[in-house]
């Protein structure tokens, strides 16, 4: 079976060499040397001022919500993974869904202002599939209405917009380093904050709210450990190569897929893209289901990312209409994309889709 994604695994001896250092110094977790080294290396690689390595990409969003003191209504995207919405709900906020644009599949800034009420405190948007949101328009609205901005950048590791790393936009950007993501630490995530004071607060929160015997505030456990950091340290130097391979695979798909069968989201100008996913949008849901089943019968697993549109989640109390997201969600399919995906398999997939 060909899966939609496959985790990159470094040569085993590279990993065991780092693991041996853990055996020598006996520090397994609580901000050990490998965690700090990973944070430093990621900052260097991505040209960031700060980054905190946390246990996953979901707690990263929750920590950001807490540290920015976000409450009540938060304008958010219906086209993302369910963790985006769930972190808001879990932190007691009300998600207010704003529709997306048909070209980037990210939140539509033209539709945000209509949703702002006296109870709106923030915008939580996702750079979906690694495609940057309209960060400039969002920034303008946030400044005008005094709103905080969190970007769920779980798909956007390595993406740059206008020569700046994508994590440098918004008050806080979060990422997921889960095994299915482009850069992974098995489980893991990160937080980058514009204001170093916010990062310090998040650092305190992610470690129970105390430093030694000084108890400052309520906290939670969002720490990551030395073993996961070791995986990250092995994977990080391979990032450029992994992106390069995915770029080649993506271009191969694009050269073979018929434009009359599917369309593709567009990447804004001035973006250095990371090729994290290969989504295709079918003309209608019937064609998508036909393609998905035919691919599956030929040993190829695809994923309906993202379906359903999050404004339709069954446990929400209020319905916000998002026609674009609801329509796209029914028609979008992610095709297999990973570093060592074989050319022949890409060709096989394209023949099947073109036959629909
Ligand atoms: C994967 C993902 C998350 C959650 O990350 P975890 O590390 O699995 O908690 C959040 N948002 C988006 C958009 C994701 O794809």
Tab-separated table of C-alpha atoms and ligand atoms in Angstrom:
chain	number	residue	atom	x	y	z
A	1	UNK	CA	0.000	0.000	0.000
A	2	UNK	CA	1.257	3.473	-0.861
A	3	UNK	CA	0.284	5.887	1.879
A	4	UNK	CA	-0.455	9.569	1.584
A	5	UNK	CA	2.639	10.271	3.657
A	6	UNK	CA	5.654	8.439	4.987
A	7	UNK	CA	7.874	9.673	7.798
A	8	UNK	CA	11.498	10.303	6.944
A	9	UNK	CA	13.771	8.283	9.213
A	10	UNK	CA	17.451	9.205	9.532
A	11	UNK	CA	20.186	6.534	9.345
A	12	UNK	CA	19.820	4.621	12.626
A	13	UNK	CA	23.440	5.157	13.684
A	14	UNK	CA	22.986	8.959	13.526
A	15	UNK	CA	20.123	8.640	15.983
A	16	UNK	CA	21.867	6.169	18.312
A	17	UNK	CA	24.940	8.405	18.504
A	18	UNK	CA	22.784	11.157	19.979
A	19	UNK	CA	20.901	8.726	22.203
A	20	UNK	CA	24.226	7.566	23.647
A	21	UNK	CA	24.836	11.120	24.902
A	22	UNK	CA	21.571	10.808	26.881
A	23	UNK	CA	22.930	7.642	28.534
A	24	UNK	CA	26.127	9.476	29.443
A	25	UNK	CA	24.499	12.460	31.142
A	26	UNK	CA	21.241	10.807	32.340
A	27	UNK	CA	19.033	13.810	31.605
A	28	UNK	CA	15.958	12.553	29.769
A	29	UNK	CA	13.676	15.583	29.832
A	30	UNK	CA	13.034	19.009	31.462
A	31	UNK	CA	14.893	21.140	28.930
A	32	UNK	CA	17.995	19.029	28.587
A	33	UNK	CA	20.952	19.764	26.305
A	34	UNK	CA	19.443	18.196	23.178
A	35	UNK	CA	16.190	20.170	23.497
A	36	UNK	CA	18.141	23.410	23.826
A	37	UNK	CA	20.427	22.439	20.969
A	38	UNK	CA	17.449	21.663	18.714
A	39	UNK	CA	15.833	25.023	19.497
A	40	UNK	CA	19.093	26.783	18.670
A	41	UNK	CA	19.599	24.872	15.421
A	42	UNK	CA	16.045	25.518	14.229
A	43	UNK	CA	16.408	29.245	15.003
A	44	UNK	CA	19.668	29.316	13.048
A	45	UNK	CA	18.241	27.357	10.120
A	46	UNK	CA	15.031	29.397	9.876
A	47	UNK	CA	16.576	32.717	10.917
A	48	UNK	CA	14.310	33.150	13.949
A	49	UNK	CA	14.807	35.126	17.143
A	50	UNK	CA	13.062	32.584	19.328
A	51	UNK	CA	11.419	29.183	19.321
A	52	UNK	CA	10.265	26.915	22.126
A	53	UNK	CA	10.127	23.160	21.521
A	54	UNK	CA	6.887	21.799	23.011
A	55	UNK	CA	5.198	18.410	23.176
A	56	UNK	CA	2.894	18.844	20.173
A	57	UNK	CA	1.304	21.311	17.799
A	58	UNK	CA	-2.009	21.359	19.648
A	59	UNK	CA	-0.679	22.337	23.079
A	60	UNK	CA	1.382	24.953	21.188
A	61	UNK	CA	-1.848	26.699	20.115
A	62	UNK	CA	-3.376	26.327	23.586
A	63	UNK	CA	-0.281	27.866	25.217
A	64	UNK	CA	-0.442	30.771	22.750
A	65	UNK	CA	-4.142	31.376	23.507
A	66	UNK	CA	-3.385	31.467	27.257
A	67	UNK	CA	-0.287	33.637	27.017
A	68	UNK	CA	-1.979	36.222	24.776
A	69	UNK	CA	-4.949	36.265	27.162
A	70	UNK	CA	-7.355	35.435	24.342
A	71	UNK	CA	-10.976	34.956	25.414
A	72	UNK	CA	-14.511	34.964	24.003
A	73	UNK	CA	-14.815	35.084	20.217
A	74	UNK	CA	-11.930	34.172	17.947
A	75	UNK	CA	-12.236	34.458	14.182
A	76	UNK	CA	-10.820	31.315	12.640
A	77	UNK	CA	-10.627	29.233	9.496
A	78	UNK	CA	-13.003	26.359	8.755
A	79	UNK	CA	-10.406	24.783	6.463
A	80	UNK	CA	-7.760	23.211	8.683
A	81	UNK	CA	-7.151	20.181	10.840
A	82	UNK	CA	-9.638	19.778	13.704
A	83	UNK	CA	-6.911	20.628	16.268
A	84	UNK	CA	-7.150	24.300	15.242
A	85	UNK	CA	-10.805	24.513	16.293
A	86	UNK	CA	-10.450	22.157	19.238
A	87	UNK	CA	-7.695	24.197	20.886
A	88	UNK	CA	-10.022	27.203	20.889
A	89	UNK	CA	-12.883	25.205	22.379
A	90	UNK	CA	-10.598	23.546	24.937
A	91	UNK	CA	-9.434	26.990	26.089
A	92	UNK	CA	-13.031	28.144	26.490
A	93	UNK	CA	-13.078	30.395	23.411
A	94	UNK	CA	-15.856	30.562	20.820
A	95	UNK	CA	-14.717	29.832	17.267
A	96	UNK	CA	-16.281	32.221	14.750
A	97	UNK	CA	-15.730	30.749	11.301
A	98	UNK	CA	-14.681	33.006	8.465
A	99	UNK	CA	-14.753	31.606	4.928
A	100	UNK	CA	-11.626	30.968	2.828
A	101	UNK	CA	-10.437	32.166	-0.567
A	102	UNK	CA	-10.761	29.765	-3.508
A	103	UNK	CA	-7.189	30.339	-4.654
A	104	UNK	CA	-5.122	29.878	-1.464
A	105	UNK	CA	-7.705	27.988	0.673
A	106	UNK	CA	-6.630	30.220	3.586
A	107	UNK	CA	-8.921	32.564	5.551
A	108	UNK	CA	-10.421	35.333	3.365
A	109	UNK	CA	-9.398	38.688	4.892
A	110	UNK	CA	-12.250	40.441	3.044
A	111	UNK	CA	-14.747	38.480	5.113
A	112	UNK	CA	-13.165	39.000	8.544
A	113	UNK	CA	-14.405	42.507	9.398
A	114	UNK	CA	-18.097	41.581	9.095
A	115	UNK	CA	-17.622	38.958	11.804
A	116	UNK	CA	-15.969	41.266	14.346
A	117	UNK	CA	-18.088	42.057	17.408
A	118	UNK	CA	-17.223	43.756	20.733
A	119	UNK	CA	-16.391	40.238	22.007
A	120	UNK	CA	-13.794	39.443	19.339
A	121	UNK	CA	-10.298	39.195	20.785
A	122	UNK	CA	-8.210	37.411	18.161
A	123	UNK	CA	-7.750	35.780	14.778
A	124	UNK	CA	-6.476	32.203	14.562
A	125	UNK	CA	-5.616	31.335	10.952
A	126	UNK	CA	-3.861	28.373	9.327
A	127	UNK	CA	-1.269	28.542	6.535
A	128	UNK	CA	-3.034	25.547	5.076
A	129	UNK	CA	-0.840	23.069	3.116
A	130	UNK	CA	2.020	25.507	3.810
A	131	UNK	CA	0.404	28.254	1.694
A	132	UNK	CA	0.829	31.618	3.445
A	133	UNK	CA	-2.315	33.454	4.558
A	134	UNK	CA	-2.682	37.052	3.399
A	135	UNK	CA	-0.592	38.090	6.399
A	136	UNK	CA	-0.505	41.772	5.437
A	137	UNK	CA	-4.298	42.184	5.187
A	138	UNK	CA	-4.753	40.216	8.428
A	139	UNK	CA	-2.188	42.409	10.191
A	140	UNK	CA	-4.032	45.549	9.062
A	141	UNK	CA	-7.360	44.311	10.397
A	142	UNK	CA	-5.760	43.161	13.656
A	143	UNK	CA	-4.153	46.555	14.202
A	144	UNK	CA	-7.366	48.435	13.370
A	145	UNK	CA	-9.472	46.406	15.828
A	146	UNK	CA	-6.750	45.658	18.389
A	147	UNK	CA	-6.909	41.892	17.896
A	148	UNK	CA	-4.219	39.318	18.588
A	149	UNK	CA	-3.111	37.061	15.737
A	150	UNK	CA	-2.063	33.430	16.068
A	151	UNK	CA	-0.965	31.469	13.027
A	152	UNK	CA	-1.299	27.713	13.076
A	153	UNK	CA	1.777	27.109	10.939
A	154	UNK	CA	1.689	23.320	11.436
A	155	UNK	CA	2.113	22.812	7.658
A	156	UNK	CA	4.520	25.639	7.061
A	157	UNK	CA	7.928	24.592	8.405
A	158	UNK	CA	10.583	26.158	6.180
A	159	UNK	CA	8.164	28.461	4.320
A	160	UNK	CA	9.261	32.053	3.736
A	161	UNK	CA	7.145	35.008	2.675
A	162	UNK	CA	8.805	38.209	1.436
A	163	UNK	CA	12.196	36.909	2.588
A	164	UNK	CA	10.997	36.421	6.153
A	165	UNK	CA	10.301	33.103	7.787
A	166	UNK	CA	6.559	32.496	8.019
A	167	UNK	CA	6.876	31.944	11.809
A	168	UNK	CA	7.801	35.639	12.064
A	169	UNK	CA	4.268	36.787	11.181
A	170	UNK	CA	1.522	37.263	13.766
A	171	UNK	CA	1.841	37.628	17.546
A	172	UNK	CA	2.536	33.906	17.839
A	173	UNK	CA	3.143	31.178	15.272
A	174	UNK	CA	2.846	27.540	16.207
A	175	UNK	CA	4.067	24.448	14.401
A	176	UNK	CA	3.613	20.692	14.640
A	177	UNK	CA	6.570	18.322	14.407
A	178	UNK	CA	4.352	15.235	14.347
A	179	UNK	CA	5.643	12.169	12.469
A	180	UNK	CA	3.346	12.920	9.511
A	181	UNK	CA	4.690	16.422	9.027
A	182	UNK	CA	7.454	17.612	6.692
A	183	UNK	CA	9.921	18.130	9.564
A	184	UNK	CA	9.262	15.826	12.489
A	185	UNK	CA	10.463	14.885	15.960
A	186	UNK	CA	8.076	11.869	16.190
A	187	UNK	CA	5.774	13.944	18.414
A	188	UNK	CA	6.471	17.603	18.943
A	189	UNK	CA	5.690	21.168	18.126
A	190	UNK	CA	6.930	24.715	18.530
A	191	UNK	CA	5.967	28.230	19.471
A	192	UNK	CA	7.562	31.398	18.103
A	193	UNK	CA	6.469	34.773	19.492
A	194	UNK	CA	6.988	38.311	18.220
A	195	UNK	CA	7.392	39.615	21.781
A	196	UNK	CA	10.091	37.804	23.781
A	197	UNK	CA	8.021	38.466	26.934
A	198	UNK	CA	5.222	36.342	25.462
A	199	UNK	CA	7.689	33.545	24.772
A	200	UNK	CA	8.965	33.750	28.359
A	201	UNK	CA	5.400	33.456	29.640
A	202	UNK	CA	4.738	30.463	27.355
A	203	UNK	CA	7.980	28.884	28.594
A	204	UNK	CA	6.760	29.279	32.170
A	205	UNK	CA	3.292	27.920	31.305
A	206	UNK	CA	4.687	24.872	29.491
A	207	UNK	CA	6.569	23.793	32.588
A	208	UNK	CA	3.857	23.905	35.297
A	209	UNK	CA	4.217	27.652	35.889
A	210	UNK	CA	7.161	27.397	38.241
A	211	UNK	CA	10.917	27.730	38.122
A	212	UNK	CA	12.524	25.690	40.889
A	213	UNK	CA	10.836	26.646	44.154
A	214	UNK	CA	9.270	29.826	42.765
A	215	UNK	CA	5.616	29.323	41.815
A	216	UNK	CA	4.517	32.158	39.537
A	217	UNK	CA	1.325	31.103	37.826
A	218	UNK	CA	-0.909	28.222	36.801
A	219	UNK	CA	0.856	26.110	34.261
A	220	UNK	CA	0.514	22.915	32.334
A	221	UNK	CA	2.924	20.278	31.048
A	222	UNK	CA	3.824	21.063	27.441
A	223	UNK	CA	7.475	20.011	27.623
A	224	UNK	CA	9.191	17.806	25.118
A	225	UNK	CA	12.073	15.424	25.802
A	226	UNK	CA	15.623	14.535	24.794
A	227	UNK	CA	14.654	11.551	22.616
A	228	UNK	CA	12.346	13.616	20.439
A	229	UNK	CA	14.919	16.395	20.246
A	230	UNK	CA	17.486	13.830	19.061
A	231	UNK	CA	15.193	12.835	16.189
A	232	UNK	CA	14.782	16.506	15.288
A	233	UNK	CA	18.542	17.054	15.338
A	234	UNK	CA	18.979	14.154	12.893
A	235	UNK	CA	16.172	15.318	10.592
A	236	UNK	CA	16.871	19.054	10.481
A	237	UNK	CA	20.046	18.869	8.339
A	238	UNK	CA	18.043	16.850	5.765
A	239	UNK	CA	15.329	19.500	5.417
A	240	UNK	CA	16.542	21.119	2.180
A	241	UNK	CA	17.005	17.755	0.515
A	242	UNK	CA	13.543	16.567	1.624
A	243	UNK	CA	11.918	19.741	0.294
A	244	UNK	CA	13.853	19.396	-2.968
A	245	UNK	CA	12.628	15.818	-3.464
A	246	UNK	CA	9.035	16.811	-2.698
A	247	UNK	CA	9.317	19.707	-5.130
A	248	UNK	CA	10.386	17.325	-7.892
A	249	UNK	CA	7.533	14.928	-7.105
A	250	UNK	CA	5.030	17.802	-7.035
A	251	UNK	CA	6.214	19.108	-10.390
A	252	UNK	CA	6.004	15.609	-11.834
A	253	UNK	CA	2.364	15.341	-10.670
A	254	UNK	CA	1.553	18.751	-12.128
A	255	UNK	CA	3.113	17.901	-15.494
A	256	UNK	CA	1.030	14.729	-15.780
A	257	UNK	CA	-2.374	15.644	-14.292
A	258	UNK	CA	-5.006	16.907	-16.685
A	259	UNK	CA	-6.154	20.442	-15.877
A	260	UNK	CA	-9.673	19.564	-17.018
A	261	UNK	CA	-10.024	16.975	-14.227
A	262	UNK	CA	-8.531	18.798	-11.265
A	263	UNK	CA	-7.440	22.262	-10.212
A	264	UNK	CA	-4.770	23.280	-7.727
A	265	UNK	CA	-4.590	25.964	-5.035
A	266	UNK	CA	-2.180	28.765	-5.885
A	267	UNK	CA	0.882	29.867	-3.975
A	268	UNK	CA	1.100	33.670	-3.496
A	269	UNK	CA	3.978	35.556	-5.117
A	270	UNK	CA	7.092	36.093	-2.991
A	271	UNK	CA	6.626	32.735	-1.277
A	272	UNK	CA	9.380	30.211	-0.764
A	273	UNK	CA	7.186	27.127	-0.607
A	274	UNK	CA	7.889	23.853	1.268
A	275	UNK	CA	5.863	21.342	-0.825
A	276	UNK	CA	4.379	19.885	2.348
A	277	UNK	CA	1.284	18.463	0.607
A	278	UNK	CA	-0.083	17.832	-2.873
A	279	UNK	CA	-3.792	18.730	-2.745
A	280	UNK	CA	-5.972	18.491	-5.853
A	281	UNK	CA	-9.502	19.864	-6.193
A	282	UNK	CA	-11.964	17.837	-8.306
A	283	UNK	CA	-14.901	19.270	-10.270
A	284	UNK	CA	-17.383	17.592	-7.925
A	285	UNK	CA	-17.534	15.199	-4.973
A	286	UNK	CA	-18.713	12.268	-7.111
A	287	UNK	CA	-15.517	12.455	-9.186
A	288	UNK	CA	-13.424	12.701	-6.005
A	289	UNK	CA	-15.038	9.598	-4.502
A	290	UNK	CA	-14.611	7.722	-7.781
A	291	UNK	CA	-10.920	8.651	-7.927
A	292	UNK	CA	-10.327	7.863	-4.249
A	293	UNK	CA	-11.908	4.396	-4.568
A	294	UNK	CA	-10.130	3.589	-7.805
A	295	UNK	CA	-6.786	4.630	-6.310
A	296	UNK	CA	-7.492	2.594	-3.168
A	297	UNK	CA	-8.277	-0.510	-5.230
A	298	UNK	CA	-4.879	-0.019	-6.863
A	299	UNK	CA	-3.058	0.079	-3.531
A	300	UNK	CA	-2.916	3.870	-3.154
A	301	UNK	CA	-4.175	5.637	-0.058
A	302	UNK	CA	-5.235	9.265	-0.349
A	303	UNK	CA	-6.718	11.513	2.338
A	304	UNK	CA	-9.693	13.829	2.276
A	305	UNK	CA	-7.764	16.753	3.786
A	306	UNK	CA	-9.673	18.672	4.980
A	307	UNK	CA	-13.135	17.221	5.260
A	308	UNK	CA	-15.541	18.086	6.772
A	309	UNK	CA	-15.325	21.844	6.790
A	310	UNK	CA	-14.782	22.609	10.493
A	311	UNK	CA	-17.824	24.913	10.747
A	312	UNK	CA	-19.864	21.710	10.271
A	313	UNK	CA	-18.356	19.834	13.231
A	314	UNK	CA	-21.224	18.068	15.012
A	315	UNK	CA	-20.319	19.311	18.502
A	316	UNK	CA	-20.502	23.041	17.724
A	317	UNK	CA	-23.432	25.015	19.117
A	318	UNK	CA	-23.597	27.775	16.514
A	319	UNK	CA	-23.533	27.470	12.725
A	320	UNK	CA	-21.557	29.951	10.613
A	321	UNK	CA	-22.098	29.599	6.903
A	322	UNK	CA	-18.851	29.170	4.917
A	323	UNK	CA	-19.926	28.187	1.385
A	324	UNK	CA	-16.445	28.204	-0.163
A	325	UNK	CA	-14.898	26.016	2.528
A	326	UNK	CA	-17.887	23.659	2.568
A	327	UNK	CA	-17.685	23.293	-1.211
A	328	UNK	CA	-13.876	22.857	-1.414
A	329	UNK	CA	-13.851	20.387	1.499
A	330	UNK	CA	-16.103	18.059	-0.473
A	331	UNK	CA	-13.843	18.203	-3.542
A	332	UNK	CA	-10.267	18.260	-2.206
A	333	UNK	CA	-8.004	15.243	-1.981
A	334	UNK	CA	-4.355	15.014	-0.896
A	335	UNK	CA	-2.260	12.696	-3.048
A	336	UNK	CA	0.720	10.731	-1.726
A	337	UNK	CA	3.774	12.946	-1.245
A	338	UNK	CA	6.971	11.990	0.554
A	339	UNK	CA	10.708	12.060	-0.056
A	340	UNK	CA	11.207	8.637	-1.691
A	341	UNK	CA	7.904	8.313	-3.540
A	342	UNK	CA	8.734	6.515	-6.799
A	343	UNK	CA	8.268	8.206	-10.162
A	344	UNK	CA	6.406	5.135	-11.474
A	345	UNK	CA	3.865	5.456	-8.684
A	346	UNK	CA	3.268	9.132	-9.451
A	347	UNK	CA	2.697	8.121	-13.068
A	348	UNK	CA	0.306	5.335	-12.042
A	349	UNK	CA	-1.675	7.748	-9.822
A	350	UNK	CA	-1.934	10.328	-12.603
A	351	UNK	CA	-3.145	7.762	-15.156
A	352	UNK	CA	-5.886	6.666	-12.763
A	353	UNK	CA	-7.003	10.238	-12.009
A	354	UNK	CA	-6.908	11.275	-15.666
A	355	UNK	CA	-9.169	8.310	-16.495
A	356	UNK	CA	-12.038	9.654	-14.345
B	1	LIG	C1	-1.017	18.326	12.657
B	1	LIG	C2	-1.761	19.594	12.875
B	1	LIG	C3	-2.002	20.106	14.156
B	1	LIG	C4	-1.747	19.311	15.407
B	1	LIG	O1	-0.451	18.997	15.623
B	1	LIG	P1	-0.080	17.817	16.673
B	1	LIG	O2	1.400	17.953	16.772
B	1	LIG	O3	-0.496	16.530	16.040
B	1	LIG	O4	-0.790	18.119	17.934
B	1	LIG	C5	-2.584	21.350	14.288
B	1	LIG	N1	-2.968	22.057	13.198
B	1	LIG	C6	-2.792	21.593	11.947
B	1	LIG	C7	-3.199	22.442	10.805
B	1	LIG	C8	-2.207	20.331	11.749
B	1	LIG	O5	-2.091	19.845	10.508
